[in-house]
Coordinates of N, CA and C in Angstrom, one line a residue:
X1 N 3.4 153.5 -2.2 CA 3.1 151.7 -2.0 C 2.1 152.0 -1.2
X2 N 0.9 151.4 -1.5 CA -0.4 151.6 -0.5 C -1.0 150.1 -0.9
X3 N -0.6 149.5 0.6 CA -0.7 148.1 0.9 C -1.4 148.2 1.8
X4 N -2.6 148.9 2.0 CA -3.6 148.9 3.0 C -5.1 148.0 2.9
X5 N -4.6 147.4 1.7 CA -6.3 146.6 1.9 C -5.6 145.0 1.5
X6 N -3.8 144.7 2.0 CA -4.0 143.8 2.5 C -4.5 143.3 3.5
X7 N -4.4 141.8 4.1 CA -4.8 141.9 5.1 C -3.2 141.6 6.3
X8 N -4.0 141.9 7.5 CA -2.4 141.9 8.6 C -1.7 140.4 8.6
X9 N -2.9 139.4 8.8 CA -2.4 137.9 8.9 C -3.2 137.0 7.6
X10 N -2.1 136.0 7.3 CA -2.4 135.7 6.2 C -2.6 133.9 6.5
X11 N -3.2 133.4 6.1 CA -3.5 131.9 6.4 C -2.2 131.2 5.9
X12 N -1.7 130.4 6.3 CA -0.3 129.4 6.0 C -0.8 128.4 4.7
X13 N 0.2 128.3 3.8 CA 0.2 127.8 2.6 C 0.1 126.2 2.8
X14 N 0.6 125.8 4.1 CA 1.2 124.7 4.1 C 0.0 123.5 4.7
X15 N -1.4 123.7 4.5 CA -2.7 123.1 4.9 C -2.7 123.1 6.2
X16 N -2.3 124.2 7.0 CA -2.9 123.9 8.1 C -3.8 125.1 8.6
X17 N -4.3 125.2 10.0 CA -5.2 126.3 10.2 C -4.2 127.1 11.0
X18 N -2.7 127.6 10.3 CA -1.7 128.6 11.4 C -2.3 129.8 10.7
X19 N -1.8 130.9 11.2 CA -1.5 132.2 10.4 C -0.3 132.9 10.6
X20 N 0.3 133.7 9.5 CA 1.5 134.2 9.8 C 1.3 135.9 9.7
X21 N 2.4 136.6 9.9 CA 2.3 138.2 9.5 C 2.4 138.0 8.6
X22 N 1.4 139.1 7.8 CA 1.9 139.6 6.4 C 2.8 140.7 6.5
X23 N 3.7 140.4 5.8 CA 4.7 141.6 5.9 C 4.8 142.5 4.4
X24 N 3.4 142.6 4.0 CA 3.1 142.9 2.9 C 2.4 144.1 3.2
X25 N 1.9 143.9 4.8 CA 0.9 145.3 5.2 C 1.6 145.7 6.2
X26 N 1.5 147.1 6.6 CA 2.5 148.0 7.0 C 2.5 147.4 8.6
X27 N 1.2 147.1 9.2 CA 0.9 146.7 10.2 C 1.7 145.0 10.8
X28 N 1.3 144.3 9.8 CA 2.3 143.0 9.7 C 3.8 143.1 9.7
X29 N 4.0 143.8 9.0 CA 6.0 144.1 9.1 C 6.2 144.8 10.6
X30 N 5.4 145.5 10.8 CA 5.1 146.2 12.2 C 5.8 145.3 13.5
X31 N 4.4 144.3 13.2 CA 4.5 143.2 14.2 C 5.7 142.5 14.1
X32 N 6.0 141.9 12.9 CA 7.4 141.2 12.9 C 8.2 141.8 13.4
X33 N 8.6 143.0 13.3 CA 10.0 143.5 13.9 C 9.7 143.8 15.5
X34 N 8.7 144.0 15.8 CA 8.0 144.2 17.6 C 8.4 142.8 17.7
X35 N 7.9 141.9 17.2 CA 8.4 140.4 18.0 C 9.7 140.4 18.1
X36 N 10.4 140.5 16.8 CA 11.8 140.4 17.0 C 12.6 141.2 18.4
X37 N 12.0 142.4 18.1 CA 12.8 143.2 19.1 C 12.4 142.8 21.0
X38 N 11.0 142.4 20.8 CA 10.6 141.6 22.3 C 11.6 140.3 22.7
X39 N 11.7 139.4 21.4 CA 12.3 138.5 21.7 C 14.0 138.8 22.3
X40 N 14.4 139.5 21.2 CA 16.1 139.9 22.0 C 16.1 140.5 23.1
X41 N 15.1 141.5 23.8 CA 15.0 142.2 24.5 C 15.1 141.0 25.7
X42 N 14.2 140.3 25.9 CA 14.0 139.4 26.9 C 15.3 138.4 26.7
X43 N 15.6 137.9 25.8 CA 17.3 137.1 25.9 C 18.2 138.0 26.6
X44 N 18.2 139.0 26.4 CA 19.5 139.9 26.9 C 19.2 140.2 28.6
X45 N 17.9 139.9 29.1 CA 17.5 140.5 30.0 C 17.6 139.1 30.8
X46 N 17.6 137.8 30.4 CA 18.0 136.6 30.6 C 18.9 136.5 31.3
X47 N 19.8 137.1 30.2 CA 21.3 136.9 30.2 C 22.0 137.5 31.4
X48 N 21.3 138.6 31.4 CA 22.0 139.8 32.5 C 21.3 139.3 33.7
X49 N 20.4 138.4 34.3 CA 19.4 138.3 35.0 C 19.1 139.5 35.8
X50 N 18.2 140.5 34.6 CA 17.7 141.7 35.1 C 16.1 141.6 35.3
X51 N 16.0 142.6 35.5 CA 13.8 143.1 35.2 C 13.6 141.7 36.3
X52 N 12.2 141.1 35.5 CA 11.5 140.0 35.9 C 12.4 138.6 36.2
X53 N 13.8 138.3 35.6 CA 14.7 137.6 35.7 C 15.9 137.6 36.8
X54 N 15.7 138.5 37.4 CA 16.6 139.1 38.5 C 16.1 137.9 39.9
X55 N 17.6 137.6 40.3 CA 17.3 137.1 41.7 C 16.6 137.7 42.5
X56 N 15.8 137.0 44.0 CA 15.5 138.2 44.8 C 16.6 138.9 45.6
X57 N 16.2 140.3 46.0 CA 17.5 140.5 46.6 C 17.4 139.8 48.3
X58 N 16.4 139.7 48.7 CA 16.2 138.9 50.4 C 15.7 137.9 50.1
X59 N 16.1 136.6 50.9 CA 15.5 135.4 50.8 C 14.2 135.4 51.3
X60 N 13.3 134.5 50.7 CA 12.1 134.4 50.9 C 11.7 133.6 51.7
X61 N 12.5 132.9 52.4 CA 12.4 132.1 53.4 C 13.4 131.9 54.5
X62 N 13.8 131.7 55.7 CA 14.7 131.3 56.2 C 14.0 130.9 57.8
X63 N 14.9 129.4 58.0 CA 14.6 128.8 58.9 C 14.1 129.5 60.5
X64 N 13.1 129.3 61.4 CA 13.1 129.8 62.5 C 14.0 129.9 63.6
X65 N 14.5 131.0 64.1 CA 15.2 131.1 65.2 C 14.9 130.0 66.4
X66 N 16.0 129.4 66.9 CA 15.8 128.6 68.0 C 15.5 129.4 69.5
X67 N 14.9 129.2 69.8 CA 15.2 130.1 71.4 C 15.9 129.8 72.2
X68 N 16.0 128.2 72.2 CA 16.8 127.6 73.3 C 18.0 127.2 72.6
X69 N 19.4 127.7 73.7 CA 20.8 127.5 72.8 C 21.0 126.0 74.0
X70 N 21.8 125.3 72.9 CA 22.1 123.8 73.8 C 23.7 123.9 74.4
X71 N 24.0 124.2 75.2 CA 25.6 123.8 75.9 C 25.7 122.8 76.4
X72 N 27.0 122.4 76.3 CA 27.4 121.1 77.1 C 27.8 121.2 78.5
X73 N 27.1 120.2 79.1 CA 27.7 120.5 80.4 C 27.6 118.8 80.5
X74 N 29.1 118.8 81.0 CA 29.6 117.3 81.7 C 28.6 116.6 82.9
X75 N 28.3 115.4 82.7 CA 27.6 115.0 84.0 C 28.6 114.8 85.2
X76 N 27.6 115.4 85.8 CA 28.3 115.1 87.6 C 29.0 113.9 88.1
X77 N 30.1 114.2 88.6 CA 30.9 112.6 89.1 C 29.7 112.1 90.1
X78 N 29.9 110.6 89.9 CA 29.3 109.8 90.6 C 30.7 109.8 92.1
X79 N 30.0 109.5 93.1 CA 30.8 109.1 94.4 C 31.1 107.8 94.5
X80 N 32.3 107.5 94.1 CA 32.4 106.1 94.1 C 31.9 105.3 95.4
X81 N 31.7 103.8 95.0 CA 31.5 103.1 95.8 C 32.1 102.2 96.6
X82 N 33.4 102.2 96.2 CA 34.0 102.0 96.8 C 34.4 101.5 98.4
X83 N 34.7 100.5 99.2 CA 35.0 100.6 100.6 C 35.9 101.5 101.3
X84 N 36.0 101.8 102.5 CA 36.7 103.1 102.7 C 37.5 102.0 103.9
X85 N 39.1 102.0 103.8 CA 39.7 101.1 104.3 C 40.4 101.6 105.8
X86 N 38.9 102.1 106.7 CA 39.1 102.9 107.9 C 39.0 101.6 109.3
X87 N 39.7 101.7 109.7 CA 39.2 100.6 111.0 C 38.2 101.0 112.0

């Protein structure tokens, strides 16, 4: 089975300018299998969130620390301005 004279890519017969892998050429057949295997591996990696699809291990941004801490302090008592009853 010597199909080395077959082109790797064939022009689509649908009248468009697209090409497809030729399964009659050994390299074209390899490219078909490699493309399918690559898609399957990428889908599994996306499903498992692995590789480039893994979430970051540490957050990339965090709000800056606030240096001054606010504590509640009640208002001081104002002296009463009621007149005293001393004669």
